[in-house]
Short mmCIF file of C-alpha atoms and ligand atoms in Angstrom, two decimals:
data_model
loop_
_atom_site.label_atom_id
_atom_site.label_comp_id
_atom_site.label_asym_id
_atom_site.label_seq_id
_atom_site.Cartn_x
_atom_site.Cartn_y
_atom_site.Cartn_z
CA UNK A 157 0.00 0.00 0.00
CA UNK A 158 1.19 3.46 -1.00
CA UNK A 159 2.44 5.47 2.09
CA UNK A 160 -0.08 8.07 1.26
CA UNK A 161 -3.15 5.71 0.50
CA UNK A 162 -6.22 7.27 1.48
CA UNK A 163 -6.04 5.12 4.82
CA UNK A 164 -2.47 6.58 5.62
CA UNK A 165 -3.42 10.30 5.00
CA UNK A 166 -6.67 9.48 7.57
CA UNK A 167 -4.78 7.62 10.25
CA UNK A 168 -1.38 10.03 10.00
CA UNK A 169 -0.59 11.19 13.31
CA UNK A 170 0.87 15.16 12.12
CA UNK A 171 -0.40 18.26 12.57
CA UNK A 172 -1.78 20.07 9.61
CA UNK A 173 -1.46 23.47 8.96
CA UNK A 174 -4.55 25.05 8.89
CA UNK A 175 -3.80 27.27 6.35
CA UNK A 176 -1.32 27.01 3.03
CA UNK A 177 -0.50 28.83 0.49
CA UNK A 178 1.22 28.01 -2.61
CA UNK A 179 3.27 30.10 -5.55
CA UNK A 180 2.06 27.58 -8.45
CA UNK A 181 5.71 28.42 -10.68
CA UNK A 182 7.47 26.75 -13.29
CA UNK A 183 5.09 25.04 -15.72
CA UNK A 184 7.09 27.10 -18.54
CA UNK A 185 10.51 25.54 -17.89
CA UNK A 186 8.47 22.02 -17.38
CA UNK A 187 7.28 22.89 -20.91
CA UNK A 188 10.65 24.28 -22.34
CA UNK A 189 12.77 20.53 -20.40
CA UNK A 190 10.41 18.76 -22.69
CA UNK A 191 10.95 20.70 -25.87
CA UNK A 192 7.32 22.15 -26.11
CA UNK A 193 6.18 25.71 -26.01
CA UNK A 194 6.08 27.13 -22.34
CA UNK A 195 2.43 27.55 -22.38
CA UNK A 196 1.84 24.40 -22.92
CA UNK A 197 2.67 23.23 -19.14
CA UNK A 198 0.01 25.57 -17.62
CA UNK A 199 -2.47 22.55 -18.47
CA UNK A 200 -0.32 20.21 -16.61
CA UNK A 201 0.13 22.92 -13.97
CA UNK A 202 -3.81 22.74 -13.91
CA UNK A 203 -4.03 19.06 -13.15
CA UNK A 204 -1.65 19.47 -10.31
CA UNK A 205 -4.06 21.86 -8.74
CA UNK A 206 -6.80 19.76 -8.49
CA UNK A 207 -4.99 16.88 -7.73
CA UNK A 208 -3.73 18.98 -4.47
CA UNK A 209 -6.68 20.74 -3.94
CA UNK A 210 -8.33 17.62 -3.36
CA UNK A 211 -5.49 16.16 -1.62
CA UNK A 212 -5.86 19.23 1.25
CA UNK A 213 -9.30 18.23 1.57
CA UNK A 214 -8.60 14.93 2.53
CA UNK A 215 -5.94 15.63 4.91
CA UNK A 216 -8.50 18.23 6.78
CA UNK A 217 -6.48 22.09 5.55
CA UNK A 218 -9.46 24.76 6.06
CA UNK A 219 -7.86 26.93 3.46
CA UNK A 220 -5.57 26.49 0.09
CA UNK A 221 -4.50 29.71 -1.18
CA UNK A 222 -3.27 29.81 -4.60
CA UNK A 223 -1.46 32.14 -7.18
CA UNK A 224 -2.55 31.62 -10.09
CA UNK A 225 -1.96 34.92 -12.14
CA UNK A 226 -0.19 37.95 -10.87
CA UNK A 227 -0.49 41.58 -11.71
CA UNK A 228 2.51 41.36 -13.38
CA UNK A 229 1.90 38.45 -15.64
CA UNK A 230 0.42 40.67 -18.26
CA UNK A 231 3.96 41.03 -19.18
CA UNK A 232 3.74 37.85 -20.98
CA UNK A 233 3.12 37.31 -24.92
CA UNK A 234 -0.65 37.38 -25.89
CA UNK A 235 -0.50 33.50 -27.17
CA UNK A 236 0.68 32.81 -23.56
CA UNK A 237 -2.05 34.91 -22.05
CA UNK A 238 -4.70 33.21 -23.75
CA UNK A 239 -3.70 29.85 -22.79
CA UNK A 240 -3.86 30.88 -19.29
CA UNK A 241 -7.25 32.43 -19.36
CA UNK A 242 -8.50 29.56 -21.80
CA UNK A 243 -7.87 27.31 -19.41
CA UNK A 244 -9.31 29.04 -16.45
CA UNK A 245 -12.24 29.29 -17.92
CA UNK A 246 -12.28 25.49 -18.90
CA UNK A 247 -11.41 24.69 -15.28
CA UNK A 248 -14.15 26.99 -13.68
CA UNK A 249 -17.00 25.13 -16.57
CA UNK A 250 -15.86 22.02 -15.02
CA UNK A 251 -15.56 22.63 -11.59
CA UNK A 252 -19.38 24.48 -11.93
CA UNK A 253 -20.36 20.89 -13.25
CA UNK A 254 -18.31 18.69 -10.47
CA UNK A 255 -19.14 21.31 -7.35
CA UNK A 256 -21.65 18.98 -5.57
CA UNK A 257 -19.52 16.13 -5.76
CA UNK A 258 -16.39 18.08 -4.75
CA UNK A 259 -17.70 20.50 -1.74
CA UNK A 260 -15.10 23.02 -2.45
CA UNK A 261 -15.43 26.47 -1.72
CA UNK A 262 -13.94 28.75 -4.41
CA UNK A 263 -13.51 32.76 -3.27
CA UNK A 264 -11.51 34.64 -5.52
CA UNK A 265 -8.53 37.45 -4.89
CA UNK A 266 -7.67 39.89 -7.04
CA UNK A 267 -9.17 42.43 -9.72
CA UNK A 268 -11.30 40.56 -11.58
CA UNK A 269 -12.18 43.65 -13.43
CA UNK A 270 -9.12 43.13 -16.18
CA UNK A 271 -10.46 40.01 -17.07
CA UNK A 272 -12.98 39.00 -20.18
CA UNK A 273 -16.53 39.52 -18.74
CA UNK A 274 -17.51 35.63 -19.45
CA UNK A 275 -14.27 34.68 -17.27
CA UNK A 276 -15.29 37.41 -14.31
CA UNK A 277 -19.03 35.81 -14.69
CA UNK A 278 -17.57 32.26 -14.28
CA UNK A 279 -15.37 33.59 -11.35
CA UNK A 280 -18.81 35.12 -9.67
CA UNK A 281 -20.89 32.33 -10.43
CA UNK A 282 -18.58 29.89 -8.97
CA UNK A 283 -17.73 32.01 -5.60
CA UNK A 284 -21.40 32.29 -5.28
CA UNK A 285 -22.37 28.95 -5.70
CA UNK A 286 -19.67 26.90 -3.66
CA UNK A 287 -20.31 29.68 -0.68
CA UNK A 288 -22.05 27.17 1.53
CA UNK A 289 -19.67 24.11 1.33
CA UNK A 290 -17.85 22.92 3.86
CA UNK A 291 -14.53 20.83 1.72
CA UNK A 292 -11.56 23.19 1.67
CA UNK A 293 -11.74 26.84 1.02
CA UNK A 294 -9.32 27.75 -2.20
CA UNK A 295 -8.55 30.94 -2.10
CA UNK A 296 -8.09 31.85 -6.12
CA UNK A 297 -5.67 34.20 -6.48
CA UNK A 298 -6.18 35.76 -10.42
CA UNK A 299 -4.63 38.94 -11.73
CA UNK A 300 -3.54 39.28 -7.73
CA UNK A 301 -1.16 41.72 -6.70
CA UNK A 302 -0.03 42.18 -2.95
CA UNK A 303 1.19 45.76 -3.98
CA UNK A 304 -2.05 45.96 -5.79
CA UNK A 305 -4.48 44.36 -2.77
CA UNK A 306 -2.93 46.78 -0.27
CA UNK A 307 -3.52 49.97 -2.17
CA UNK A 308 -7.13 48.81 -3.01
CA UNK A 309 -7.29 48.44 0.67
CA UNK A 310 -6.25 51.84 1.43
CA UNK A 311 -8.45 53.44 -1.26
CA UNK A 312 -11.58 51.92 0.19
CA UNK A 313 -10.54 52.72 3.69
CA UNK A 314 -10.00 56.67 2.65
CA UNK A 315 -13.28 56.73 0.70
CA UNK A 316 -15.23 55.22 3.97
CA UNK A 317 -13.70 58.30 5.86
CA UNK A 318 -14.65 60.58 3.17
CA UNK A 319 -18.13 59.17 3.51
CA UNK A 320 -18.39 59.57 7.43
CA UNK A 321 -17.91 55.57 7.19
CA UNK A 322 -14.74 55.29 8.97
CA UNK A 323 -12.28 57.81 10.76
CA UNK A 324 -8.09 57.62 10.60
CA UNK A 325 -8.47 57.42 14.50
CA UNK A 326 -10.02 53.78 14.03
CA UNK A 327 -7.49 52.07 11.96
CA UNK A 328 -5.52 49.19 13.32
CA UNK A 329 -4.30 46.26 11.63
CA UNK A 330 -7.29 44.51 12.26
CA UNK A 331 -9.58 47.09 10.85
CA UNK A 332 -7.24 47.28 7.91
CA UNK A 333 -7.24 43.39 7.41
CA UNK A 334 -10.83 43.74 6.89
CA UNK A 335 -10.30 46.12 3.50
CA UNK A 336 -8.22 43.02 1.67
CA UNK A 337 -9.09 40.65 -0.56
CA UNK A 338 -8.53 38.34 2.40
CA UNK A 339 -10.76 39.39 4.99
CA UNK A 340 -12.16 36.81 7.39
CA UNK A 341 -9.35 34.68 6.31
CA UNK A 342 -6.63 33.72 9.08
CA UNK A 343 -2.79 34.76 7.64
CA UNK A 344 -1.38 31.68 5.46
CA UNK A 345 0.95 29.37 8.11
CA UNK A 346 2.81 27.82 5.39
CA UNK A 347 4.03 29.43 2.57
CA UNK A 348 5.25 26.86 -0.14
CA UNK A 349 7.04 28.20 -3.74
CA UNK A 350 8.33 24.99 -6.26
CA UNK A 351 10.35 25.65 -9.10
CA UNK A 352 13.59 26.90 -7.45
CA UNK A 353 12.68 30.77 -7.08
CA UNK A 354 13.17 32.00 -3.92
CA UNK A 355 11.36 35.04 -3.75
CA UNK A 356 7.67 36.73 -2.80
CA UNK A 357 6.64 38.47 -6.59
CA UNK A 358 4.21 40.31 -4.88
CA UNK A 359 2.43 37.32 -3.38
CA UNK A 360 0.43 37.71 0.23
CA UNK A 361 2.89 40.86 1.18
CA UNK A 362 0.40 41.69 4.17
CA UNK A 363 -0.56 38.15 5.09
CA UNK A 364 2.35 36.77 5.48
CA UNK A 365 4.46 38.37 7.94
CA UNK A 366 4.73 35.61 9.82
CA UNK A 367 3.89 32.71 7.60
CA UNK A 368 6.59 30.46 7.75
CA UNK A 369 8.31 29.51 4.08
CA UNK A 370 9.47 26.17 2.03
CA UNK A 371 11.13 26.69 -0.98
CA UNK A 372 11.48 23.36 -3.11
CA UNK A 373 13.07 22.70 -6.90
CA UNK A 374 9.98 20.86 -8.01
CA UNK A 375 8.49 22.49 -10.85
CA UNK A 376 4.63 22.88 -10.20
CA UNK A 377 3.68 20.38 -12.81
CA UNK A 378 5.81 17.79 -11.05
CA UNK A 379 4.52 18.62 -7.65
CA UNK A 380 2.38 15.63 -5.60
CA UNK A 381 0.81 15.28 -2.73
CA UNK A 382 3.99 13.47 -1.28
CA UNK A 383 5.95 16.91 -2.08
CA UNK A 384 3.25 18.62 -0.01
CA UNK A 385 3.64 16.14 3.15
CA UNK A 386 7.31 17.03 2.83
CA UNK A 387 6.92 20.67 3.09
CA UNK A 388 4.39 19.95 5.89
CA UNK A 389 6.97 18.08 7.84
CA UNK A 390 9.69 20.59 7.63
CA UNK A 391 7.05 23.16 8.69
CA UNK A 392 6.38 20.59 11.77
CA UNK A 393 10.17 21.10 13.00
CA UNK A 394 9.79 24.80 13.14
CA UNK A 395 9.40 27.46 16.03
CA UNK A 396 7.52 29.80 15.50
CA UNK A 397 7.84 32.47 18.20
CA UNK A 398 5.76 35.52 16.47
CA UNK A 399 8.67 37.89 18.07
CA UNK A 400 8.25 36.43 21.11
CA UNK A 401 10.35 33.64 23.29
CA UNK A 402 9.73 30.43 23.46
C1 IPE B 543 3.62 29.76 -13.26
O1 IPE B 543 4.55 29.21 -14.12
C2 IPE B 543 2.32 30.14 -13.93
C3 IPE B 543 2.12 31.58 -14.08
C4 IPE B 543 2.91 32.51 -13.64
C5 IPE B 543 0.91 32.00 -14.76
P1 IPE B 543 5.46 30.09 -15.05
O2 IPE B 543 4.75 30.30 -16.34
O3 IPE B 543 5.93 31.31 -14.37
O4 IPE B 543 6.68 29.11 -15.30
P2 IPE B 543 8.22 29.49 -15.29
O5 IPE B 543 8.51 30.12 -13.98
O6 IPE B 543 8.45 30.43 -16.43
O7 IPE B 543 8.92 28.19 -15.46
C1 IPE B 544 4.64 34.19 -9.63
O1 IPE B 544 5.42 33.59 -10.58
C2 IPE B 544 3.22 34.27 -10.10
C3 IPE B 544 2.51 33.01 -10.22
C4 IPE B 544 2.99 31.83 -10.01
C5 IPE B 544 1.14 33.13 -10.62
P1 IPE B 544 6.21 34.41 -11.69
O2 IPE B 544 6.81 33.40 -12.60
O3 IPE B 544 5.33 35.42 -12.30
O4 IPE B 544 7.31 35.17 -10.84
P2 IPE B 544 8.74 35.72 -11.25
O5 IPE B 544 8.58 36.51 -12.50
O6 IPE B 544 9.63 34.53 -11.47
O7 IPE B 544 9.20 36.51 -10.07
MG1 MG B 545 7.51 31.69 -13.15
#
C-alpha cells in the first residue's frame, strides 16, 4: 500500500497546517525541459491543482490559497495569455459541473475587473455557488497583486472616511485586514514556492508576515501530494515564536 493511501493520509498522526498557500511556478521551464512551447505546461500545472486541492481536503487544511496569475503576468506574450485564461475558464465550466460532488469552496482574490466579462461571470458564479460548502476553502488568487491588494485596501478605507464611514483614529491592523481581498481569512501558516525561485513576486505581502516559508526545486507540474507532506513536515520542526520567546 502506497504510504499516502487514502487510509495513511486518515490515520497520520501530524499536525496540519490550517492554512497554506502556494506560488504555483514553473510550468514554462516544465514545458521548455520537454521541448514544447512554455504555455503548454500551464495545463499540466492545472491538473496538479486539483490533484492537491483535493489532496488538502482529505488531509482536513481549512484553506488552500493559490497564485494563479499575478499583476505582473500581463507582461507575458498574448498566445501565452490566452492559454492561461482559456484554461481558467475550462477549469471553472468544469468545476461548476463537479461542485456537488467536490464541496469546495472557491472565493476569488484579485481584480477581476481586467479580465474577459464571461471569465469574471464564471469567477462570480462559482464564488457564489460553492459559498455554503464545507470541503476546503481555495482561495483563487487571479490577476492578484499584494502591492495591488494593499492599495485597493487603502483606497476603500479613505473613501469610507470621506463618507463619514470610517475615521483615521479607528485604523488598526485589524480594521485594515478587513479592507483586503482576504478578509475573514486567518494569515497563510505555510508558505510553499516549487520551481527553485526564492522570492515573494508580490504574493500575500500583508498576510504573510509571519507565515513560515518552504522553498522546493519541483516544478509545479511535477509537484504531488507526497511533495506537499514534505513541506508539511519541515514546517512541523519549526518554532515559530511571532517575536516572542519560546
Ligand atoms: C507559473 O509558471 C504560472 C504563471 C505565472 C501563470 P510560469 O509560467 O511562471 O513558469 P516558469 O517560472 O516560467 O517556469
Ligand atoms: C509568480 O510567478 C506568479 C505566479 C505563479 C502566478 P512568476 O513566474 O510570475 O514570478 P517571477 O517573474 O519569477 O518573479
Ligand atoms: Mg515563473
Amino acid at each position: 500500500m502506497g504510504l499516502f493511501s487514502k487510509k495513511t493520509k486518515q490515520s497520520a498522526q501530524r499536525p496540519v497546517p490550517q492554512h497554506i498557500a502556494i506560488i504555483m511556478d514553473g510550468n514554462g521551464r516544465w514545458a521548455t525541459k520537454r521541448g514544447m512551447p512554455r504555455y503548454g505546461g500551464h495545463a499540466y500545472g492545472a491538473e496538479t491543482f486539483r490533484t492537491i486541492a483535493n489532496y488538502c481536503k482529505d488531509i482536513g487544511v481549512k484553506y488552500l490559497t493559490v497564485y494563479a496569475f499575478s499583476t505582473e503576468n500581463w507582461k507575458r506574450s498574448q498566445e501565452e495569455i490566452s492559454t492561461i485564461m482559456g484554461l481558467l475558464g475550462k477549469y471553472l465550466q468544469e468545476a461548476l459541473l463537479d461542485m456537488e460532488k467536490n464541496r469546495v469552496r472557491f472565493v476569488f482574490s484579485g481584480d477581476l475587473s481586467r479580465l474577459s466579462p464571461e471569465l469574471r461571470d464564471m469567477c462570480i458564479q462559482t464564488q457564489e455557488r460553492s459559498k455554503d460548502y464545507d470541503g476546503v476553502q481555495v482561495n483563487f488568487c487571479l490577476n492578484y497583486g499584494g502591492r495591488d491588494e494593499i492599495m485597493m485596501a487603502a483606497r476603500r478605507f479613505a473613501r469610507d472616511c470621506m463618507e463619514g464611514k470610517q475615521s483615521p483614529e479607528n485604523l488598526d491592523e485589524g480594521l485594515f485586514s478587513s479592507y483586503l481581498y482576504s478578509a475573514q481569512v486567518p494569515d497563510p501558516d505555510l508558505i510553499i514556492r516549487p520551481s527553485g525561485e526564492k522570492r515573494t513576486s508580490n504574493f500575500l505581502l500583508w498576510q504573510s508576515a509571519y507565515s513560515e516559508y518552504v522553498f522546493t526545486d519541483v516544478l509545479w507540474p511535477d509537484f504531488t501530494p507526497e511533495d506537499l507532506e514534505k513541506a508539511i513536515a519541515e514546517y512541523n520542526q519549526r518554532s515559530r515564536r511571532f517575536g516572542g520567546v519560546k
